[in-house]
PDB file of N, CA and C in Angstrom:
ATOM      1  N   GLU A   1       0.872  -1.136  -0.019  1.00  0.00           N
ATOM      2  CA  GLU A   1      -0.044   0.016   0.004  1.00  0.00           C
ATOM      3  C   GLU A   1       0.917   1.267  -0.022  1.00  0.00           C
ATOM      4  N   GLY A   2       0.457   2.228  -0.795  1.00  0.00           N
ATOM      5  CA  GLY A   2       1.248   3.307  -0.987  1.00  0.00           C
ATOM      6  C   GLY A   2       1.132   4.429   0.153  1.00  0.00           C
ATOM      7  N   LYS A   3       1.896   5.433   0.018  1.00  0.00           N
ATOM      8  CA  LYS A   3       1.824   6.575   0.998  1.00  0.00           C
ATOM      9  C   LYS A   3       0.459   7.190   0.968  1.00  0.00           C
ATOM     10  N   GLY A   4       0.065   7.590   2.116  1.00  0.00           N
ATOM     11  CA  GLY A   4      -1.268   8.251   2.221  1.00  0.00           C
ATOM     12  C   GLY A   4      -2.517   7.281   2.158  1.00  0.00           C
ATOM     13  N   ALA A   5      -2.122   5.950   2.097  1.00  0.00           N
ATOM     14  CA  ALA A   5      -3.310   4.961   2.001  1.00  0.00           C
ATOM     15  C   ALA A   5      -4.145   5.152   3.322  1.00  0.00           C
ATOM     16  N   TRP A   6      -5.361   5.055   3.082  1.00  0.00           N
ATOM     17  CA  TRP A   6      -6.349   5.200   4.270  1.00  0.00           C
ATOM     18  C   TRP A   6      -6.184   4.045   5.264  1.00  0.00           C
ATOM     19  N   LYS A   7      -5.947   4.386   6.523  1.00  0.00           N
ATOM     20  CA  LYS A   7      -5.774   3.469   7.592  1.00  0.00           C
ATOM     21  C   LYS A   7      -6.979   3.252   8.302  1.00  0.00           C
ATOM     22  N   ARG A   8      -7.270   1.998   8.672  1.00  0.00           N
ATOM     23  CA  ARG A   8      -8.523   1.623   9.358  1.00  0.00           C
ATOM     24  C   ARG A   8      -8.129   1.269  10.794  1.00  0.00           C
ATOM     25  N   LYS A   9      -8.755   1.632  11.788  1.00  0.00           N
ATOM     26  CA  LYS A   9      -8.524   1.321  13.160  1.00  0.00           C
ATOM     27  C   LYS A   9      -8.709  -0.213  13.230  1.00  0.00           C
ATOM     28  N   GLU A  10      -7.782  -0.860  13.938  1.00  0.00           N
ATOM     29  CA  GLU A  10      -7.772  -2.369  14.002  1.00  0.00           C
ATOM     30  C   GLU A  10      -8.222  -2.879  15.416  1.00  0.00           C
ATOM     31  N   ILE A  11      -8.271  -2.004  16.414  1.00  0.00           N
ATOM     32  CA  ILE A  11      -8.670  -2.605  17.704  1.00  0.00           C
ATOM     33  C   ILE A  11      -9.841  -1.746  18.216  1.00  0.00           C
ATOM     34  N   TYR A  12     -10.928  -2.462  18.451  1.00  0.00           N
ATOM     35  CA  TYR A  12     -12.239  -1.931  18.945  1.00  0.00           C
ATOM     36  C   TYR A  12     -12.499  -2.540  20.287  1.00  0.00           C
ATOM     37  N   THR A  13     -13.137  -1.863  21.141  1.00  0.00           N
ATOM     38  CA  THR A  13     -13.575  -2.399  22.450  1.00  0.00           C
ATOM     39  C   THR A  13     -15.097  -2.188  22.575  1.00  0.00           C
ATOM     40  N   TYR A  14     -15.693  -3.025  23.389  1.00  0.00           N
ATOM     41  CA  TYR A  14     -17.051  -2.823  23.819  1.00  0.00           C
ATOM     42  C   TYR A  14     -17.122  -3.444  25.202  1.00  0.00           C
ATOM     43  N   GLU A  15     -17.691  -2.626  26.116  1.00  0.00           N
ATOM     44  CA  GLU A  15     -17.802  -3.130  27.527  1.00  0.00           C
ATOM     45  C   GLU A  15     -19.277  -3.673  27.699  1.00  0.00           C
ATOM     46  N   LEU A  16     -19.302  -4.953  28.007  1.00  0.00           N
ATOM     47  CA  LEU A  16     -20.691  -5.679  28.214  1.00  0.00           C
ATOM     48  C   LEU A  16     -21.123  -5.201  29.626  1.00  0.00           C
ATOM     49  N   PRO A  17     -22.413  -5.161  29.794  1.00  0.00           N
ATOM     50  CA  PRO A  17     -23.016  -4.817  31.101  1.00  0.00           C
ATOM     51  C   PRO A  17     -23.059  -6.083  32.050  1.00  0.00           C
ATOM     52  N   TRP A  18     -22.573  -7.241  31.540  1.00  0.00           N
ATOM     53  CA  TRP A  18     -22.596  -8.407  32.355  1.00  0.00           C
ATOM     54  C   TRP A  18     -21.310  -9.291  31.970  1.00  0.00           C
ATOM     55  N   LYS A  19     -21.102 -10.398  32.599  1.00  0.00           N
ATOM     56  CA  LYS A  19     -20.083 -11.259  32.337  1.00  0.00           C
ATOM     57  C   LYS A  19     -20.311 -11.970  31.007  1.00  0.00           C
ATOM     58  N   GLY A  20     -19.301 -11.949  30.010  1.00  0.00           N
ATOM     59  CA  GLY A  20     -19.674 -12.657  28.771  1.00  0.00           C
ATOM     60  C   GLY A  20     -19.212 -14.157  28.885  1.00  0.00           C
ATOM     61  N   ASN A  21     -19.915 -14.956  28.102  1.00  0.00           N
ATOM     62  CA  ASN A  21     -19.596 -16.422  28.213  1.00  0.00           C
ATOM     63  C   ASN A  21     -19.319 -16.993  26.833  1.00  0.00           C
ATOM     64  N   ALA A  22     -20.289 -17.087  25.977  1.00  0.00           N
ATOM     65  CA  ALA A  22     -20.153 -17.602  24.673  1.00  0.00           C
ATOM     66  C   ALA A  22     -20.158 -16.534  23.636  1.00  0.00           C
ATOM     67  N   LEU A  23     -19.375 -16.726  22.536  1.00  0.00           N
ATOM     68  CA  LEU A  23     -19.551 -15.738  21.458  1.00  0.00           C
ATOM     69  C   LEU A  23     -19.378 -16.454  20.144  1.00  0.00           C
ATOM     70  N   SER A  24     -19.822 -15.691  19.037  1.00  0.00           N
ATOM     71  CA  SER A  24     -19.717 -16.334  17.736  1.00  0.00           C
ATOM     72  C   SER A  24     -19.721 -15.073  16.754  1.00  0.00           C
ATOM     73  N   TRP A  25     -18.666 -15.170  15.842  1.00  0.00           N
ATOM     74  CA  TRP A  25     -18.661 -14.181  14.641  1.00  0.00           C
ATOM     75  C   TRP A  25     -19.651 -14.602  13.558  1.00  0.00           C
ATOM     76  N   SER A  26     -20.287 -13.668  12.936  1.00  0.00           N
ATOM     77  CA  SER A  26     -21.096 -13.964  11.797  1.00  0.00           C
ATOM     78  C   SER A  26     -20.311 -13.927  10.571  1.00  0.00           C
ATOM     79  N   VAL A  27     -20.602 -14.830   9.558  1.00  0.00           N
ATOM     80  CA  VAL A  27     -19.888 -14.812   8.349  1.00  0.00           C
ATOM     81  C   VAL A  27     -20.755 -14.266   7.185  1.00  0.00           C
ATOM     82  N   ARG A  28     -21.890 -13.742   7.556  1.00  0.00           N
ATOM     83  CA  ARG A  28     -22.834 -13.246   6.535  1.00  0.00           C
ATOM     84  C   ARG A  28     -22.155 -12.091   5.775  1.00  0.00           C
ATOM     85  N   GLY A  29     -22.313 -12.090   4.442  1.00  0.00           N
ATOM     86  CA  GLY A  29     -21.608 -11.136   3.587  1.00  0.00           C
ATOM     87  C   GLY A  29     -21.994  -9.603   3.794  1.00  0.00           C
ATOM     88  N   ASP A  30     -23.333  -9.459   4.180  1.00  0.00           N
ATOM     89  CA  ASP A  30     -23.725  -8.013   4.276  1.00  0.00           C
ATOM     90  C   ASP A  30     -23.708  -7.577   5.675  1.00  0.00           C
ATOM     91  N   LYS A  31     -23.081  -8.321   6.615  1.00  0.00           N
ATOM     92  CA  LYS A  31     -23.003  -7.923   7.978  1.00  0.00           C
ATOM     93  C   LYS A  31     -21.574  -8.116   8.482  1.00  0.00           C
ATOM     94  N   PRO A  32     -20.749  -7.328   8.054  1.00  0.00           N
ATOM     95  CA  PRO A  32     -19.263  -7.519   8.372  1.00  0.00           C
ATOM     96  C   PRO A  32     -19.047  -7.046   9.920  1.00  0.00           C
ATOM     97  N   PHE A  33     -18.109  -7.748  10.557  1.00  0.00           N
ATOM     98  CA  PHE A  33     -17.730  -7.441  11.917  1.00  0.00           C
ATOM     99  C   PHE A  33     -18.975  -7.419  12.872  1.00  0.00           C
ATOM    100  N   ARG A  34     -19.711  -8.582  12.741  1.00  0.00           N
ATOM    101  CA  ARG A  34     -20.825  -8.717  13.678  1.00  0.00           C
ATOM    102  C   ARG A  34     -20.650  -9.951  14.554  1.00  0.00           C
ATOM    103  N   LEU A  35     -21.032  -9.847  15.763  1.00  0.00           N
ATOM    104  CA  LEU A  35     -20.928 -11.023  16.642  1.00  0.00           C
ATOM    105  C   LEU A  35     -21.992 -11.036  17.584  1.00  0.00           C
ATOM    106  N   ALA A  36     -22.265 -12.311  18.172  1.00  0.00           N
ATOM    107  CA  ALA A  36     -23.174 -12.438  19.173  1.00  0.00           C
ATOM    108  C   ALA A  36     -22.462 -12.861  20.432  1.00  0.00           C
ATOM    109  N   VAL A  37     -22.854 -12.302  21.648  1.00  0.00           N
ATOM    110  CA  VAL A  37     -22.212 -12.635  22.853  1.00  0.00           C
ATOM    111  C   VAL A  37     -23.334 -12.996  23.867  1.00  0.00           C
ATOM    112  N   ALA A  38     -23.126 -13.994  24.635  1.00  0.00           N
ATOM    113  CA  ALA A  38     -24.099 -14.452  25.540  1.00  0.00           C
ATOM    114  C   ALA A  38     -23.540 -14.156  27.043  1.00  0.00           C
ATOM    115  N   SER A  39     -24.502 -13.837  27.923  1.00  0.00           N
ATOM    116  CA  SER A  39     -24.066 -13.555  29.271  1.00  0.00           C
ATOM    117  C   SER A  39     -23.867 -14.825  30.145  1.00  0.00           C
ATOM    118  N   TYR A  40     -23.286 -14.619  31.223  1.00  0.00           N
ATOM    119  CA  TYR A  40     -23.153 -15.721  32.208  1.00  0.00           C
ATOM    120  C   TYR A  40     -23.572 -15.287  33.578  1.00  0.00           C
ATOM    121  N   ALA A  41     -24.684 -15.692  33.971  1.00  0.00           N
ATOM    122  CA  ALA A  41     -25.203 -15.416  35.261  1.00  0.00           C
ATOM    123  C   ALA A  41     -25.766 -16.729  35.928  1.00  0.00           C
ATOM    124  N   GLU A  42     -25.396 -17.038  37.082  1.00  0.00           N
ATOM    125  CA  GLU A  42     -25.788 -18.298  37.677  1.00  0.00           C
ATOM    126  C   GLU A  42     -27.250 -18.216  38.141  1.00  0.00           C
ATOM    127  N   GLU A  43     -28.052 -17.960  37.104  1.00  0.00           N
ATOM    128  CA  GLU A  43     -29.510 -17.853  37.453  1.00  0.00           C
ATOM    129  C   GLU A  43     -30.237 -18.027  36.077  1.00  0.00           C
ATOM    130  N   TYR A  44     -31.629 -18.094  36.104  1.00  0.00           N
ATOM    131  CA  TYR A  44     -32.433 -18.254  34.846  1.00  0.00           C
ATOM    132  C   TYR A  44     -32.299 -17.275  33.875  1.00  0.00           C
ATOM    133  N   GLN A  45     -32.365 -16.064  34.313  1.00  0.00           N
ATOM    134  CA  GLN A  45     -32.423 -14.844  33.372  1.00  0.00           C
ATOM    135  C   GLN A  45     -30.928 -14.551  32.870  1.00  0.00           C
ATOM    136  N   ASN A  46     -30.793 -14.700  31.580  1.00  0.00           N
ATOM    137  CA  ASN A  46     -29.571 -14.370  30.961  1.00  0.00           C
ATOM    138  C   ASN A  46     -29.843 -13.560  29.651  1.00  0.00           C
ATOM    139  N   LYS A  47     -28.834 -13.097  28.891  1.00  0.00           N
ATOM    140  CA  LYS A  47     -29.010 -12.262  27.758  1.00  0.00           C
ATOM    141  C   LYS A  47     -28.067 -12.781  26.611  1.00  0.00           C
ATOM    142  N   VAL A  48     -28.513 -12.352  25.446  1.00  0.00           N
ATOM    143  CA  VAL A  48     -27.707 -12.480  24.260  1.00  0.00           C
ATOM    144  C   VAL A  48     -27.636 -11.083  23.514  1.00  0.00           C
ATOM    145  N   ASN A  49     -26.458 -10.637  23.276  1.00  0.00           N
ATOM    146  CA  ASN A  49     -26.291  -9.210  22.796  1.00  0.00           C
ATOM    147  C   ASN A  49     -25.708  -9.444  21.278  1.00  0.00           C
ATOM    148  N   ILE A  50     -26.250  -8.805  20.321  1.00  0.00           N
ATOM    149  CA  ILE A  50     -25.697  -8.763  19.025  1.00  0.00           C
ATOM    150  C   ILE A  50     -25.021  -7.425  18.793  1.00  0.00           C
ATOM    151  N   LEU A  51     -23.759  -7.580  18.505  1.00  0.00           N
ATOM    152  CA  LEU A  51     -22.803  -6.394  18.397  1.00  0.00           C
ATOM    153  C   LEU A  51     -22.338  -6.277  16.908  1.00  0.00           C
ATOM    154  N   GLN A  52     -22.166  -4.996  16.445  1.00  0.00           N
ATOM    155  CA  GLN A  52     -21.708  -4.811  15.144  1.00  0.00           C
ATOM    156  C   GLN A  52     -20.765  -3.602  15.050  1.00  0.00           C
ATOM    157  N   LEU A  53     -19.842  -3.636  14.181  1.00  0.00           N
ATOM    158  CA  LEU A  53     -19.030  -2.345  13.964  1.00  0.00           C
ATOM    159  C   LEU A  53     -19.821  -1.394  13.255  1.00  0.00           C
ATOM    160  N   ASP A  54     -20.001  -0.151  13.663  1.00  0.00           N
ATOM    161  CA  ASP A  54     -20.655   0.879  13.043  1.00  0.00           C
ATOM    162  C   ASP A  54     -19.528   1.813  12.423  1.00  0.00           C
ATOM    163  N   ASP A  55     -19.355   1.629  11.119  1.00  0.00           N
ATOM    164  CA  ASP A  55     -18.326   2.513  10.470  1.00  0.00           C
ATOM    165  C   ASP A  55     -18.502   3.944  10.545  1.00  0.00           C
ATOM    166  N   SER A  56     -19.770   4.434  10.614  1.00  0.00           N
ATOM    167  CA  SER A  56     -19.967   5.894  10.636  1.00  0.00           C
ATOM    168  C   SER A  56     -19.600   6.471  12.044  1.00  0.00           C
ATOM    169  N   GLN A  57     -19.654   5.667  13.180  1.00  0.00           N
ATOM    170  CA  GLN A  57     -19.223   6.040  14.441  1.00  0.00           C
ATOM    171  C   GLN A  57     -17.832   5.593  14.745  1.00  0.00           C
ATOM    172  N   ASN A  58     -17.298   4.671  13.995  1.00  0.00           N
ATOM    173  CA  ASN A  58     -16.022   4.001  14.138  1.00  0.00           C
ATOM    174  C   ASN A  58     -15.882   3.315  15.503  1.00  0.00           C
ATOM    175  N   LYS A  59     -17.040   2.567  15.896  1.00  0.00           N
ATOM    176  CA  LYS A  59     -17.005   1.865  17.108  1.00  0.00           C
ATOM    177  C   LYS A  59     -17.978   0.662  17.070  1.00  0.00           C
ATOM    178  N   VAL A  60     -17.801  -0.118  17.976  1.00  0.00           N
ATOM    179  CA  VAL A  60     -18.760  -1.415  18.105  1.00  0.00           C
ATOM    180  C   VAL A  60     -20.014  -0.976  18.910  1.00  0.00           C
ATOM    181  N   VAL A  61     -21.174  -1.215  18.309  1.00  0.00           N
ATOM    182  CA  VAL A  61     -22.347  -0.840  19.000  1.00  0.00           C
ATOM    183  C   VAL A  61     -23.420  -2.103  19.116  1.00  0.00           C
ATOM    184  N   SER A  62     -24.262  -1.971  20.035  1.00  0.00           N
ATOM    185  CA  SER A  62     -25.253  -3.088  20.222  1.00  0.00           C
ATOM    186  C   SER A  62     -26.293  -2.871  19.214  1.00  0.00           C
ATOM    187  N   GLN A  63     -26.621  -3.923  18.409  1.00  0.00           N
ATOM    188  CA  GLN A  63     -27.689  -3.859  17.487  1.00  0.00           C
ATOM    189  C   GLN A  63     -29.049  -4.442  17.969  1.00  0.00           C
ATOM    190  N   ALA A  64     -28.934  -5.411  18.917  1.00  0.00           N
ATOM    191  CA  ALA A  64     -30.072  -6.007  19.444  1.00  0.00           C
ATOM    192  C   ALA A  64     -29.642  -6.744  20.741  1.00  0.00           C
ATOM    193  N   GLN A  65     -30.670  -7.019  21.571  1.00  0.00           N
ATOM    194  CA  GLN A  65     -30.415  -7.844  22.744  1.00  0.00           C
ATOM    195  C   GLN A  65     -31.717  -8.655  23.079  1.00  0.00           C
ATOM    196  N   PHE A  66     -31.544  -9.840  23.546  1.00  0.00           N
ATOM    197  CA  PHE A  66     -32.788 -10.636  23.862  1.00  0.00           C
ATOM    198  C   PHE A  66     -32.452 -11.515  25.024  1.00  0.00           C
ATOM    199  N   ASP A  67     -33.548 -11.822  25.748  1.00  0.00           N
ATOM    200  CA  ASP A  67     -33.508 -12.750  26.980  1.00  0.00           C
ATOM    201  C   ASP A  67     -33.124 -14.080  26.538  1.00  0.00           C
ATOM    202  N   HIS A  68     -32.325 -14.850  27.367  1.00  0.00           N
ATOM    203  CA  HIS A  68     -32.030 -16.283  27.179  1.00  0.00           C
ATOM    204  C   HIS A  68     -32.150 -16.961  28.400  1.00  0.00           C
ATOM    205  N   PRO A  69     -32.905 -18.089  28.521  1.00  0.00           N
ATOM    206  CA  PRO A  69     -33.093 -18.825  29.732  1.00  0.00           C
ATOM    207  C   PRO A  69     -31.765 -19.550  30.043  1.00  0.00           C
ATOM    208  N   TYR A  70     -31.204 -19.518  31.176  1.00  0.00           N
ATOM    209  CA  TYR A  70     -29.910 -19.977  31.607  1.00  0.00           C
ATOM    210  C   TYR A  70     -28.831 -19.530  30.734  1.00  0.00           C
ATOM    211  N   PRO A  71     -27.516 -19.594  31.228  1.00  0.00           N
ATOM    212  CA  PRO A  71     -26.492 -19.242  30.436  1.00  0.00           C
ATOM    213  C   PRO A  71     -26.283 -20.144  29.113  1.00  0.00           C
ATOM    214  N   ALA A  72     -26.111 -19.421  27.989  1.00  0.00           N
ATOM    215  CA  ALA A  72     -25.810 -20.181  26.686  1.00  0.00           C
ATOM    216  C   ALA A  72     -24.381 -20.760  26.843  1.00  0.00           C
ATOM    217  N   THR A  73     -24.183 -21.951  26.634  1.00  0.00           N
ATOM    218  CA  THR A  73     -22.981 -22.685  26.660  1.00  0.00           C
ATOM    219  C   THR A  73     -22.216 -22.608  25.325  1.00  0.00           C
ATOM    220  N   LYS A  74     -23.067 -22.429  24.281  1.00  0.00           N
ATOM    221  CA  LYS A  74     -22.429 -22.313  22.881  1.00  0.00           C
ATOM    222  C   LYS A  74     -23.415 -21.481  22.142  1.00  0.00           C
ATOM    223  N   ILE A  75     -22.845 -20.595  21.193  1.00  0.00           N
ATOM    224  CA  ILE A  75     -23.621 -19.813  20.350  1.00  0.00           C
ATOM    225  C   ILE A  75     -23.021 -19.836  18.901  1.00  0.00           C
ATOM    226  N   MET A  76     -23.867 -19.942  17.896  1.00  0.00           N
ATOM    227  CA  MET A  76     -23.316 -19.938  16.594  1.00  0.00           C
ATOM    228  C   MET A  76     -24.237 -19.357  15.458  1.00  0.00           C
ATOM    229  N   TRP A  77     -23.747 -18.557  14.660  1.00  0.00           N
ATOM    230  CA  TRP A  77     -24.529 -18.054  13.554  1.00  0.00           C
ATOM    231  C   TRP A  77     -24.642 -19.037  12.420  1.00  0.00           C
ATOM    232  N   LEU A  78     -25.692 -18.965  11.608  1.00  0.00           N
ATOM    233  CA  LEU A  78     -25.882 -19.891  10.418  1.00  0.00           C
ATOM    234  C   LEU A  78     -24.555 -19.622   9.565  1.00  0.00           C
ATOM    235  N   PRO A  79     -23.792 -20.720   9.295  1.00  0.00           N
ATOM    236  CA  PRO A  79     -22.476 -20.605   8.558  1.00  0.00           C
ATOM    237  C   PRO A  79     -22.821 -20.403   7.085  1.00  0.00           C
ATOM    238  N   ASP A  80     -23.504 -19.267   6.663  1.00  0.00           N
ATOM    239  CA  ASP A  80     -23.869 -19.063   5.231  1.00  0.00           C
ATOM    240  C   ASP A  80     -23.506 -17.650   4.957  1.00  0.00           C
ATOM    241  N   GLN A  81     -22.730 -17.405   3.949  1.00  0.00           N
ATOM    242  CA  GLN A  81     -22.273 -16.096   3.530  1.00  0.00           C
ATOM    243  C   GLN A  81     -23.323 -15.330   2.670  1.00  0.00           C
ATOM    244  N   ARG A  82     -24.247 -16.083   2.110  1.00  0.00           N
ATOM    245  CA  ARG A  82     -25.400 -15.500   1.312  1.00  0.00           C
ATOM    246  C   ARG A  82     -26.165 -14.453   2.010  1.00  0.00           C
ATOM    247  N   THR A  83     -26.408 -13.257   1.389  1.00  0.00           N
ATOM    248  CA  THR A  83     -27.200 -12.228   2.050  1.00  0.00           C
ATOM    249  C   THR A  83     -28.726 -12.408   2.040  1.00  0.00           C
ATOM    250  N   ASN A  84     -29.155 -13.283   1.146  1.00  0.00           N
ATOM    251  CA  ASN A  84     -30.590 -13.528   1.083  1.00  0.00           C
ATOM    252  C   ASN A  84     -31.127 -14.743   1.973  1.00  0.00           C
ATOM    253  N   ALA A  85     -30.124 -15.367   2.701  1.00  0.00           N
ATOM    254  CA  ALA A  85     -30.553 -16.446   3.491  1.00  0.00           C
ATOM    255  C   ALA A  85     -31.216 -15.918   4.791  1.00  0.00           C
ATOM    256  N   THR A  86     -31.986 -16.734   5.476  1.00  0.00           N
ATOM    257  CA  THR A  86     -32.612 -16.337   6.702  1.00  0.00           C
ATOM    258  C   THR A  86     -31.432 -16.152   7.711  1.00  0.00           C
ATOM    259  N   ASP A  87     -31.492 -15.175   8.444  1.00  0.00           N
ATOM    260  CA  ASP A  87     -30.444 -14.821   9.432  1.00  0.00           C
ATOM    261  C   ASP A  87     -30.727 -15.608  10.783  1.00  0.00           C
ATOM    262  N   LEU A  88     -30.062 -16.720  10.966  1.00  0.00           N
ATOM    263  CA  LEU A  88     -30.327 -17.571  12.114  1.00  0.00           C
ATOM    264  C   LEU A  88     -29.207 -17.556  13.131  1.00  0.00           C
ATOM    265  N   LEU A  89     -29.508 -17.759  14.388  1.00  0.00           N
ATOM    266  CA  LEU A  89     -28.524 -17.857  15.423  1.00  0.00           C
ATOM    267  C   LEU A  89     -28.954 -19.150  16.283  1.00  0.00           C
ATOM    268  N   ALA A  90     -28.041 -19.957  16.541  1.00  0.00           N
ATOM    269  CA  ALA A  90     -28.329 -21.160  17.488  1.00  0.00           C
ATOM    270  C   ALA A  90     -27.700 -20.990  18.862  1.00  0.00           C
ATOM    271  N   THR A  91     -28.279 -21.337  19.857  1.00  0.00           N
ATOM    272  CA  THR A  91     -27.742 -21.274  21.244  1.00  0.00           C
ATOM    273  C   THR A  91     -28.019 -22.622  21.927  1.00  0.00           C
ATOM    274  N   THR A  92     -27.132 -23.020  22.829  1.00  0.00           N
ATOM    275  CA  THR A  92     -27.418 -24.127  23.672  1.00  0.00           C
ATOM    276  C   THR A  92     -27.275 -23.678  25.077  1.00  0.00           C
ATOM    277  N   GLY A  93     -27.910 -24.392  25.966  1.00  0.00           N
ATOM    278  CA  GLY A  93     -27.874 -24.242  27.391  1.00  0.00           C
ATOM    279  C   GLY A  93     -28.546 -25.331  28.023  1.00  0.00           C
ATOM    280  N   ASP A  94     -29.817 -25.262  28.394  1.00  0.00           N
ATOM    281  CA  ASP A  94     -30.621 -26.356  28.713  1.00  0.00           C
ATOM    282  C   ASP A  94     -31.282 -27.049  27.549  1.00  0.00           C
ATOM    283  N   TYR A  95     -31.410 -26.357  26.441  1.00  0.00           N
ATOM    284  CA  TYR A  95     -31.930 -26.959  25.180  1.00  0.00           C
ATOM    285  C   TYR A  95     -31.182 -26.209  23.991  1.00  0.00           C
ATOM    286  N   LEU A  96     -31.294 -26.841  22.848  1.00  0.00           N
ATOM    287  CA  LEU A  96     -30.843 -26.223  21.609  1.00  0.00           C
ATOM    288  C   LEU A  96     -32.022 -25.263  21.101  1.00  0.00           C
ATOM    289  N   ARG A  97     -31.605 -24.046  20.969  1.00  0.00           N
ATOM    290  CA  ARG A  97     -32.618 -23.110  20.440  1.00  0.00           C
ATOM    291  C   ARG A  97     -32.165 -22.392  19.187  1.00  0.00           C
ATOM    292  N   LEU A  98     -33.123 -22.223  18.308  1.00  0.00           N
ATOM    293  CA  LEU A  98     -32.823 -21.443  17.041  1.00  0.00           C
ATOM    294  C   LEU A  98     -33.493 -20.167  17.084  1.00  0.00           C
ATOM    295  N   TRP A  99     -32.804 -18.996  16.759  1.00  0.00           N
ATOM    296  CA  TRP A  99     -33.449 -17.701  16.858  1.00  0.00           C
ATOM    297  C   TRP A  99     -33.350 -17.067  15.420  1.00  0.00           C
ATOM    298  N   GLU A 100     -34.433 -16.381  15.042  1.00  0.00           N
ATOM    299  CA  GLU A 100     -34.336 -15.703  13.705  1.00  0.00           C
ATOM    300  C   GLU A 100     -34.030 -14.288  14.081  1.00  0.00           C
ATOM    301  N   VAL A 101     -32.987 -13.734  13.465  1.00  0.00           N
ATOM    302  CA  VAL A 101     -32.628 -12.262  13.717  1.00  0.00           C
ATOM    303  C   VAL A 101     -33.338 -11.429  12.741  1.00  0.00           C
ATOM    304  N   ASN A 102     -34.204 -10.667  13.145  1.00  0.00           N
ATOM    305  CA  ASN A 102     -34.968  -9.808  12.253  1.00  0.00           C
ATOM    306  C   ASN A 102     -34.700  -8.390  12.441  1.00  0.00           C
ATOM    307  N   PRO A 103     -34.136  -7.834  11.302  1.00  0.00           N
ATOM    308  CA  PRO A 103     -33.680  -6.462  11.391  1.00  0.00           C
ATOM    309  C   PRO A 103     -34.803  -5.471  11.564  1.00  0.00           C
ATOM    310  N   ARG A 104     -36.058  -5.784  11.463  1.00  0.00           N
ATOM    311  CA  ARG A 104     -37.083  -4.867  11.646  1.00  0.00           C
ATOM    312  C   ARG A 104     -37.595  -4.828  13.156  1.00  0.00           C
ATOM    313  N   ASN A 105     -37.030  -5.723  13.893  1.00  0.00           N
ATOM    314  CA  ASN A 105     -37.422  -5.784  15.365  1.00  0.00           C
ATOM    315  C   ASN A 105     -36.203  -5.630  16.123  1.00  0.00           C
ATOM    316  N   LYS A 106     -35.952  -4.455  16.742  1.00  0.00           N
ATOM    317  CA  LYS A 106     -34.754  -4.103  17.561  1.00  0.00           C
ATOM    318  C   LYS A 106     -34.625  -5.040  18.813  1.00  0.00           C
ATOM    319  N   ASP A 107     -35.726  -5.680  19.298  1.00  0.00           N
ATOM    320  CA  ASP A 107     -35.594  -6.480  20.442  1.00  0.00           C
ATOM    321  C   ASP A 107     -35.150  -7.969  20.101  1.00  0.00           C
ATOM    322  N   GLY A 108     -34.683  -8.232  18.847  1.00  0.00           N
ATOM    323  CA  GLY A 108     -34.149  -9.513  18.529  1.00  0.00           C
ATOM    324  C   GLY A 108     -35.192 -10.247  17.772  1.00  0.00           C
TER     325      GLY A 108
END
């Protein structure tokens, strides 16, 4: 890369409001730098937060958050790069659960 090439910040931080447990990076082509993070609380009520890099603000922001029963022990996005595929997220804890991420619904 030549002189004056645009430099992109390479380290971003985001402070979760709770202890993080499981996380997964999305590979979807139209959602770069997006991840899901699950909370860890030794109780029934837990959370999953969907975070994404916002280029206009040059920081990671929360796109959605939803309740999750018990701590998720594993979390994974649908491993599909196509942008027209249903946006799915799988979590495990006491059961295997599939969640559809709906961009029209901010609550997940």
